[in-house]
Coordinates of C-alpha atoms in Angstrom, one line a residue:
Chain A
M5 CA 121.7 109.7 110.7
S6 CA 119.9 107.9 113.0
E7 CA 120.0 104.4 113.5
F8 CA 116.8 103.7 113.1
A9 CA 116.6 105.0 109.8
A10 CA 117.2 101.7 108.4
V11 CA 114.1 99.9 109.9
A12 CA 111.6 102.6 108.7
V13 CA 113.7 102.2 105.2
F14 CA 113.1 98.5 105.5
L15 CA 109.1 99.1 106.4
L16 CA 108.9 101.2 103.9
V17 CA 110.7 99.2 101.2
G18 CA 109.5 95.8 102.2
T19 CA 105.8 97.1 102.4
G20 CA 106.2 98.5 98.6
I21 CA 107.9 94.9 97.9
V22 CA 105.1 93.2 98.3
L23 CA 102.6 95.6 97.3
F24 CA 104.3 95.2 93.8
T25 CA 104.3 91.5 93.7
F26 CA 100.4 91.6 94.4
L27 CA 100.4 93.8 91.9
L28 CA 102.2 91.9 89.1
A29 CA 100.6 89.2 90.3
K30 CA 97.3 91.0 89.3
I31 CA 98.2 92.2 85.9
I32 CA 99.5 88.2 84.8
R33 CA 97.0 86.2 86.4
P34 CA 93.2 85.4 85.4
S35 CA 90.2 86.7 86.8
A36 CA 87.1 84.6 86.7
P37 CA 84.8 84.6 89.3
N38 CA 81.4 83.2 89.6
P39 CA 79.0 83.0 92.5
V40 CA 79.6 79.7 94.0
K41 CA 83.5 80.4 93.7
L42 CA 83.2 83.9 95.7
E43 CA 81.3 81.4 98.3
T44 CA 83.2 81.3 102.2
Y45 CA 84.4 77.7 102.6
E46 CA 82.8 75.4 104.4
C47 CA 83.7 72.2 103.3
G48 CA 81.3 72.4 100.4
E49 CA 78.1 73.2 102.5
T50 CA 76.6 76.7 101.8
P51 CA 78.3 78.5 104.5
Y52 CA 76.0 78.8 108.1
G53 CA 75.7 82.3 109.1
T54 CA 78.9 84.4 109.4
A55 CA 81.7 83.6 111.3
E56 CA 82.2 86.6 113.3
L57 CA 80.4 84.9 116.4
Q58 CA 81.5 84.5 119.9
Y59 CA 84.3 82.1 121.1
N60 CA 86.1 80.7 123.9
V61 CA 86.8 82.9 126.8
R62 CA 90.1 81.2 127.6
F63 CA 92.0 83.2 124.4
Y64 CA 90.7 85.7 126.2
I65 CA 92.3 84.8 129.3
Y66 CA 95.2 84.1 127.9
A67 CA 95.9 87.5 126.2
L68 CA 95.3 88.5 130.1
L69 CA 98.0 86.3 130.9
F70 CA 100.4 87.1 128.5
V71 CA 99.9 91.0 129.0
I72 CA 100.9 90.6 132.7
F73 CA 104.1 88.3 132.0
D74 CA 105.1 90.2 128.8
V75 CA 105.2 93.8 130.5
E76 CA 106.9 92.0 133.5
A77 CA 109.7 90.8 131.0
I78 CA 110.3 94.0 129.5
F79 CA 110.6 95.3 132.9
L80 CA 113.3 92.8 133.6
F81 CA 115.0 94.1 130.2
P82 CA 116.9 96.9 131.4
W83 CA 117.7 95.3 134.9
A84 CA 119.3 92.4 133.3
L85 CA 121.3 95.5 131.0
V86 CA 122.9 96.7 133.9
Y87 CA 122.9 93.8 136.3
R88 CA 126.9 94.0 136.9
S89 CA 126.5 97.6 137.9
L90 CA 123.9 97.2 140.4
G91 CA 125.4 94.9 142.8
L92 CA 123.7 92.5 145.2
F93 CA 120.9 95.0 146.3
A94 CA 119.5 94.7 142.6
F95 CA 119.7 91.1 142.7
V96 CA 117.7 90.7 145.9
E97 CA 114.8 92.8 144.6
M98 CA 114.6 91.0 141.6
V99 CA 114.3 88.0 143.2
I100 CA 111.2 89.4 145.9
F101 CA 109.8 90.6 142.6
I102 CA 109.9 87.6 140.7
T103 CA 109.2 85.7 143.5
I104 CA 105.4 87.4 143.6
L105 CA 105.4 86.9 140.2
V106 CA 105.5 83.6 140.7
F107 CA 103.4 83.1 143.7
G108 CA 100.5 85.4 140.8
L109 CA 101.4 82.0 138.2
F110 CA 100.4 79.7 140.7
Y111 CA 97.4 81.3 142.0
A112 CA 96.1 81.8 138.4
W113 CA 97.2 78.0 138.0
R114 CA 95.5 76.8 141.3
K115 CA 92.5 78.8 140.3
G116 CA 92.4 76.9 137.2
V117 CA 93.0 79.5 134.8
L118 CA 95.8 77.4 132.8
K119 CA 93.3 74.4 132.2
W120 CA 91.9 74.4 128.6
F121 CA 88.9 72.4 127.6
Chain B
M25 CA 139.9 86.7 102.8
L26 CA 137.2 86.2 100.7
E27 CA 135.0 88.3 103.2
L28 CA 131.9 90.6 101.5
R29 CA 132.3 93.7 103.1
G30 CA 135.1 94.8 101.0
I31 CA 133.0 94.2 97.7
I32 CA 130.1 95.8 99.1
D33 CA 132.0 98.8 100.0
A34 CA 133.9 99.2 96.9
I35 CA 130.0 99.2 95.2
W36 CA 128.6 101.7 97.7
S37 CA 131.4 103.9 97.3
F38 CA 131.1 104.0 92.9
I39 CA 127.2 104.3 93.9
V40 CA 127.9 107.3 96.3
G41 CA 130.7 109.2 94.0
L42 CA 127.9 109.0 91.2
L43 CA 125.2 110.4 93.2
A44 CA 127.3 112.8 94.9
G45 CA 128.2 114.2 91.2
L46 CA 124.7 114.8 90.6
G47 CA 124.5 116.7 93.1
I48 CA 122.2 114.9 95.7
P49 CA 122.4 116.3 99.5
Q50 CA 124.4 113.7 101.9
W51 CA 121.2 112.7 104.0
A52 CA 119.5 111.6 100.5
I53 CA 122.0 109.6 99.7
E54 CA 122.3 107.6 102.6
L55 CA 118.6 107.0 102.3
V56 CA 119.4 105.6 99.0
G57 CA 121.9 103.7 100.7
Y58 CA 119.7 102.1 103.1
A59 CA 116.4 101.5 100.3
L60 CA 119.0 99.5 98.1
I61 CA 120.3 97.6 100.9
A62 CA 116.6 96.7 101.6
V63 CA 115.9 95.4 98.4
V64 CA 119.3 93.2 98.1
M65 CA 118.2 92.1 101.6
F66 CA 114.9 91.3 99.8
G67 CA 116.9 89.3 97.3
V68 CA 119.3 87.5 100.2
V69 CA 115.6 86.2 102.1
A70 CA 114.0 85.5 99.1
V71 CA 117.0 83.1 97.6
I72 CA 117.5 81.5 100.8
V73 CA 113.8 80.9 101.2
L74 CA 113.6 79.2 97.6
F75 CA 116.5 77.1 99.1
L76 CA 114.6 76.1 102.6
V77 CA 111.6 75.1 100.8
W78 CA 113.6 72.7 98.3
W79 CA 115.9 71.4 100.9
E80 CA 112.9 70.9 103.6
R81 CA 111.4 69.0 100.6
K82 CA 114.6 66.8 100.0
V83 CA 115.2 66.2 104.2
S84 CA 111.5 65.0 104.2
A85 CA 112.1 62.5 101.1
K86 CA 115.2 61.8 102.6
M87 CA 113.7 61.0 105.9
Q88 CA 110.8 58.9 104.2
D89 CA 112.9 57.0 102.0
R90 CA 111.4 58.9 99.0
L91 CA 113.5 60.8 96.4
G92 CA 111.0 64.2 96.4
P93 CA 112.1 67.0 93.8
M94 CA 114.2 65.8 90.7
R95 CA 113.1 66.8 87.8
V96 CA 113.4 70.7 87.4
G97 CA 116.7 71.2 87.3
W98 CA 119.4 69.2 88.8
H99 CA 117.8 67.4 91.6
G100 CA 115.2 70.0 91.3
I101 CA 116.9 72.6 92.6
I102 CA 114.9 75.2 91.1
Q103 CA 111.4 73.4 91.5
T104 CA 110.5 76.0 94.0
I105 CA 110.7 78.5 91.6
A106 CA 108.9 77.1 89.2
D107 CA 106.2 76.6 92.2
A108 CA 106.9 80.9 93.0
I109 CA 105.9 81.7 89.0
K110 CA 103.1 79.2 89.3
L111 CA 101.9 81.1 92.0
L112 CA 101.9 84.2 90.7
Q113 CA 100.1 83.2 88.1
K114 CA 97.0 81.6 90.2
E115 CA 94.0 83.0 90.2
D116 CA 92.8 85.3 93.6
I117 CA 89.8 84.2 95.3
T118 CA 88.4 86.7 97.5
P119 CA 84.9 85.3 98.6
K120 CA 82.3 87.6 99.1
A121 CA 82.2 87.5 102.6
I122 CA 85.7 88.9 103.5
D123 CA 86.5 92.2 105.6
F124 CA 88.7 93.5 102.5
P125 CA 91.0 95.6 104.1
I126 CA 91.9 93.1 107.3
H127 CA 91.9 90.5 104.6
F128 CA 93.9 92.3 101.8
W129 CA 96.9 93.7 104.8
A130 CA 97.3 90.5 106.8
P131 CA 99.8 89.3 104.6
V132 CA 101.7 92.1 104.1
V133 CA 102.0 92.4 107.6
T134 CA 102.6 89.0 108.2
F135 CA 105.6 89.2 105.6
V136 CA 107.1 92.9 106.3
A137 CA 107.1 91.9 110.4
A138 CA 109.7 89.1 109.2
F139 CA 111.8 90.7 106.9
M140 CA 112.3 93.7 109.3
V141 CA 113.7 91.3 111.5
Y142 CA 116.8 91.3 108.9
V143 CA 118.1 94.9 110.0
T144 CA 119.8 94.1 112.5
V145 CA 121.0 90.7 111.5
P146 CA 125.1 90.0 111.6
F147 CA 125.3 87.8 108.3
G148 CA 129.0 88.6 108.8
K149 CA 132.2 90.4 109.9
G150 CA 130.6 94.0 109.2
L151 CA 127.5 92.3 107.4
I152 CA 124.8 94.1 109.6
V153 CA 122.6 96.8 107.9
S154 CA 122.1 98.4 111.4
D155 CA 123.5 97.3 114.7
L156 CA 120.8 98.7 117.3
S157 CA 121.7 99.5 120.5
V158 CA 118.2 97.5 121.2
G159 CA 118.6 94.7 118.7
V160 CA 117.7 91.7 120.9
L161 CA 114.4 93.8 122.2
Y162 CA 113.7 95.0 118.7
I163 CA 113.9 91.6 117.3
I164 CA 111.3 90.0 120.3
A165 CA 109.2 93.3 119.5
I166 CA 109.2 92.7 115.2
T167 CA 108.6 88.7 115.6
T168 CA 105.5 89.5 117.5
F169 CA 103.8 91.6 114.7
T170 CA 103.5 88.1 113.2
V171 CA 100.7 87.7 115.8
I172 CA 98.8 90.6 114.6
G173 CA 99.0 89.4 111.2
L174 CA 97.8 85.9 111.9
L175 CA 94.9 88.0 114.3
M176 CA 94.3 89.7 111.2
A177 CA 93.8 86.7 108.7
G178 CA 91.8 84.9 110.5
W179 CA 89.4 87.7 111.6
G180 CA 89.5 89.4 108.0
S181 CA 88.7 85.6 106.2
N182 CA 85.0 85.7 107.6
N183 CA 85.5 81.8 107.9
K184 CA 84.8 79.7 111.3
Y185 CA 87.9 77.5 109.9
S186 CA 90.4 80.6 109.7
L187 CA 88.9 82.4 112.9
L188 CA 89.8 79.1 114.9
G189 CA 93.2 79.0 113.3
G190 CA 94.1 82.3 113.9
F191 CA 93.1 82.2 117.2
R192 CA 94.9 79.2 118.0
S193 CA 97.7 80.4 116.6
A194 CA 97.7 83.9 118.2
A195 CA 97.2 81.7 121.3
Q196 CA 100.0 79.9 121.3
V197 CA 102.5 82.4 120.1
V198 CA 101.9 84.5 122.6
S199 CA 102.1 82.0 125.5
Y200 CA 105.7 81.3 124.1
E201 CA 106.5 84.6 123.4
V202 CA 106.7 85.1 127.7
P203 CA 109.4 81.9 127.8
L204 CA 111.4 83.4 124.8
S205 CA 112.0 86.4 126.2
L206 CA 112.4 85.4 129.6
A207 CA 115.0 82.6 128.0
L208 CA 116.9 85.5 126.0
L209 CA 117.6 87.4 129.3
G210 CA 119.9 84.7 130.9
V211 CA 122.2 86.0 127.7
I212 CA 122.2 89.8 128.6
M213 CA 122.8 89.5 131.8
I214 CA 126.4 88.0 130.8
S215 CA 126.9 89.8 127.9
Q216 CA 125.7 93.3 129.5
T217 CA 124.1 94.6 126.2
L218 CA 121.2 94.7 123.6
S219 CA 123.1 95.1 120.1
L220 CA 123.7 92.0 118.5
G221 CA 127.0 92.8 116.8
T222 CA 128.4 93.0 120.0
I223 CA 127.0 89.7 121.4
V224 CA 128.7 87.9 118.6
T225 CA 131.8 89.6 119.1
Q226 CA 132.3 88.3 122.6
Q227 CA 131.6 85.0 121.6
D228 CA 135.1 84.8 119.6
N229 CA 136.1 81.1 119.8
L230 CA 134.4 77.8 120.7
L231 CA 135.0 78.2 124.9
K232 CA 133.1 81.5 124.9
W233 CA 129.8 80.3 123.4
Y234 CA 126.9 81.4 125.4
V235 CA 125.1 78.4 125.2
W236 CA 127.8 76.5 127.9
R237 CA 126.6 79.3 130.5
Q238 CA 123.6 79.5 129.6
P239 CA 122.4 75.5 128.6
L240 CA 119.0 75.3 130.1
G241 CA 118.3 79.3 128.7
F242 CA 118.9 77.5 125.2
L243 CA 117.1 74.6 125.2
I244 CA 114.3 77.0 126.7
F245 CA 114.7 79.4 123.6
W246 CA 114.8 76.8 121.2
I247 CA 111.4 75.0 122.1
A248 CA 109.9 78.3 122.6
A249 CA 111.5 79.4 119.1
T250 CA 109.9 76.2 117.6
A251 CA 106.2 76.9 119.0
E252 CA 106.7 80.6 117.6
C253 CA 107.3 79.0 113.8
N254 CA 104.3 77.4 114.1
R255 CA 106.4 74.2 113.2
T256 CA 105.8 70.4 114.3
P257 CA 105.2 69.6 117.0
F258 CA 103.4 72.8 117.6
D259 CA 101.6 73.5 114.5
L260 CA 98.3 73.4 115.5
P261 CA 97.3 76.7 113.8
E262 CA 97.9 74.7 110.8
A263 CA 96.4 71.3 111.5
D264 CA 95.8 70.8 108.2
S265 CA 93.7 67.5 109.4
E266 CA 91.1 69.4 111.3
L267 CA 91.4 73.4 110.3
V268 CA 92.2 72.8 106.7
A269 CA 95.0 75.0 106.5
G270 CA 93.9 77.3 109.5
F271 CA 94.1 80.9 108.9
V272 CA 95.2 80.5 105.8
T273 CA 92.0 78.9 104.2
E274 CA 90.9 81.8 102.3
Y275 CA 93.9 82.7 100.9
S276 CA 95.3 82.0 97.3
G277 CA 98.0 82.8 94.9
M278 CA 100.3 85.4 95.7
K279 CA 98.6 86.3 98.9
F280 CA 99.0 82.4 99.9
A281 CA 102.6 82.8 98.7
M282 CA 103.7 85.8 101.3
F283 CA 102.0 83.6 104.7
F284 CA 104.5 80.8 103.1
L285 CA 107.2 82.7 102.8
A286 CA 106.7 84.4 105.9
E287 CA 106.9 81.6 107.9
F288 CA 110.3 79.9 106.0
V289 CA 111.5 83.6 106.9
N290 CA 110.4 83.1 110.6
M291 CA 112.0 79.6 110.8
F292 CA 115.4 81.2 109.0
T293 CA 114.8 84.0 112.1
A294 CA 114.5 81.5 114.6
S295 CA 117.9 80.0 113.7
V296 CA 119.7 83.1 113.2
V297 CA 118.6 83.9 117.1
A298 CA 119.6 81.2 118.1
V299 CA 123.2 81.1 116.4
T300 CA 123.9 84.4 117.5
L301 CA 123.0 84.8 120.7
F302 CA 124.3 81.3 121.5
F303 CA 126.7 80.2 119.2
G304 CA 128.8 83.1 118.4
G305 CA 126.9 84.2 115.2
W306 CA 130.0 84.4 112.0
M307 CA 132.6 84.3 114.5
S308 CA 134.3 80.9 113.6
P309 CA 134.6 78.4 116.4
F310 CA 138.4 78.5 116.2
G311 CA 139.5 82.0 117.3
P312 CA 138.8 85.0 114.9
D313 CA 139.9 85.3 110.8
F314 CA 139.1 81.5 110.3
G315 CA 137.7 81.0 107.1
P316 CA 135.2 83.9 105.3
S317 CA 132.4 84.9 108.7
W318 CA 129.4 84.6 106.2
M319 CA 129.8 80.8 105.6
W320 CA 130.3 80.1 109.2
F321 CA 127.1 82.3 109.8
L322 CA 125.4 80.6 107.2
G323 CA 126.7 77.0 107.9
K324 CA 125.4 77.4 111.3
T325 CA 122.0 78.5 110.8
M326 CA 121.2 75.8 108.4
F327 CA 122.2 73.4 110.8
F328 CA 119.8 74.9 113.3
V329 CA 117.1 75.0 110.2
F330 CA 117.5 71.2 109.5
V331 CA 116.6 70.7 113.3
L332 CA 113.5 72.0 113.3
M333 CA 113.2 69.9 109.9
W334 CA 114.3 67.0 111.6
F335 CA 112.1 67.6 114.5
R336 CA 109.0 67.7 112.2
W337 CA 109.5 64.2 111.1
T338 CA 110.6 63.1 114.6
Y339 CA 107.3 64.3 116.8
P340 CA 103.8 63.8 117.0
R341 CA 102.1 67.1 116.9
L342 CA 100.7 67.9 120.8
R343 CA 96.8 68.2 121.8
V344 CA 95.9 71.6 122.7
D345 CA 95.9 71.4 126.3
Q346 CA 99.1 69.9 126.2
L347 CA 100.3 72.8 124.4
M348 CA 99.2 75.6 126.2
G349 CA 100.1 73.7 129.6
F350 CA 103.5 72.8 128.5
A351 CA 104.0 77.1 127.8
W352 CA 102.9 78.1 131.5
K353 CA 103.4 74.9 133.5
V354 CA 106.8 73.6 132.4
L355 CA 108.6 76.3 130.3
L356 CA 107.6 79.9 132.3
P357 CA 109.1 78.5 136.0
L358 CA 112.3 77.3 134.1
A359 CA 112.7 80.2 132.3
F360 CA 112.3 82.2 136.3
L361 CA 114.5 79.8 137.4
N362 CA 117.3 80.2 134.6
I363 CA 117.1 83.7 135.6
L364 CA 118.0 83.3 138.4
L365 CA 120.5 80.7 138.8
T366 CA 121.9 83.0 135.7
G367 CA 122.2 86.1 138.4
L368 CA 123.4 83.9 141.4
G369 CA 126.4 82.2 138.9
I370 CA 127.1 85.9 137.8
Y371 CA 127.6 86.6 141.7
L372 CA 129.2 83.7 142.6
F373 CA 132.1 83.2 139.9
D374 CA 132.2 86.8 138.1
G375 CA 131.5 89.2 140.9
L376 CA 129.5 92.1 141.5
K377 CA 131.1 95.9 140.9

């Protein structure tokens, strides 16, 4: 059987155990809801509006940067794995690749993307 | 010599005999085996976490010249079990405004993501559930799933504090993820494998530990891992004083306990990866077969967990802009530098084919 069968089994068993503890807690615990208890917590005030509102665009920009650099990191993994057998050519190529990316990072830096207000 | 693998094999062959006698096919027996291992592993992880919670409180207490938990059992050692039973009995208060499916599944996703890492963690000689050929990549991928859980908790709670906490935590984990994966790349370039079992067997004495060849890589990894665990000095997402616990504000009872559990499991995972990749894993520093391997593994890992606790009472919390700036402006260029230096070092000292 493939070595990844264990991953699938761990996923199922882990989820199962967590749901089982939730069920166990549901049987044991008391339940006494009242309207005030079911309000959203906002430091004792009556909650104002919903929380699904506009948020700082910085979060989005960081997510975008992450996608760029993480895809690149994934791209580097196969290269690193066979680095010794690829020889000097691959090393020089990767230096060029990383240099371009570092230029990209510095461009973003100079543009003020990395500044947090 | 006190190796656990022999005992496990003996128990396993007994179970296989029992199941085969019942006429169950081979593949089903294998699946049952994995399921049993998963349950046992859950137990192991739970015991480790219960111990870590107690230990963290004891370490904190010692550093502040207090006693810490003392009442329940010897020096309060079963205090965490009492706490767990208490949390199990607590009323589960779920506000009306929540997005139920997202709110409900968030702790499940967070915990299962933290738990699934242990598929490929080498606890000792032969004590690895499945030595995945893509082990390092798998661990990086699975630990990132925690972000999804935190975002789900933040969004599903429909609470402004939770939302802000969830976003902050996602931004932080995502930012430190990049230098973290790049720092591990140096080790992979030297070891030429992604399998954790092989990486451990390559470091069979003190001088072969990869930390000597990757000091910069280890430093970057350790800082980034501290941030990934949302530990002080990077604990902004949970900043109690400003965000009322961030994404866990609207959670109570067992669901809160799952987040708490996942946090400690992640802390242990960070130490496990540090030990496995940089400090020889279960190999003893004095050559192979010196003392039980799982004790070396636990000892080394517990030391790194202690370092994380030590950080907590040594460094003050960073500001948000310092936090993000550090990841992108310091750690990321350093991680690139580390890759180039490693490549150059292998070329100069070992030579390429």
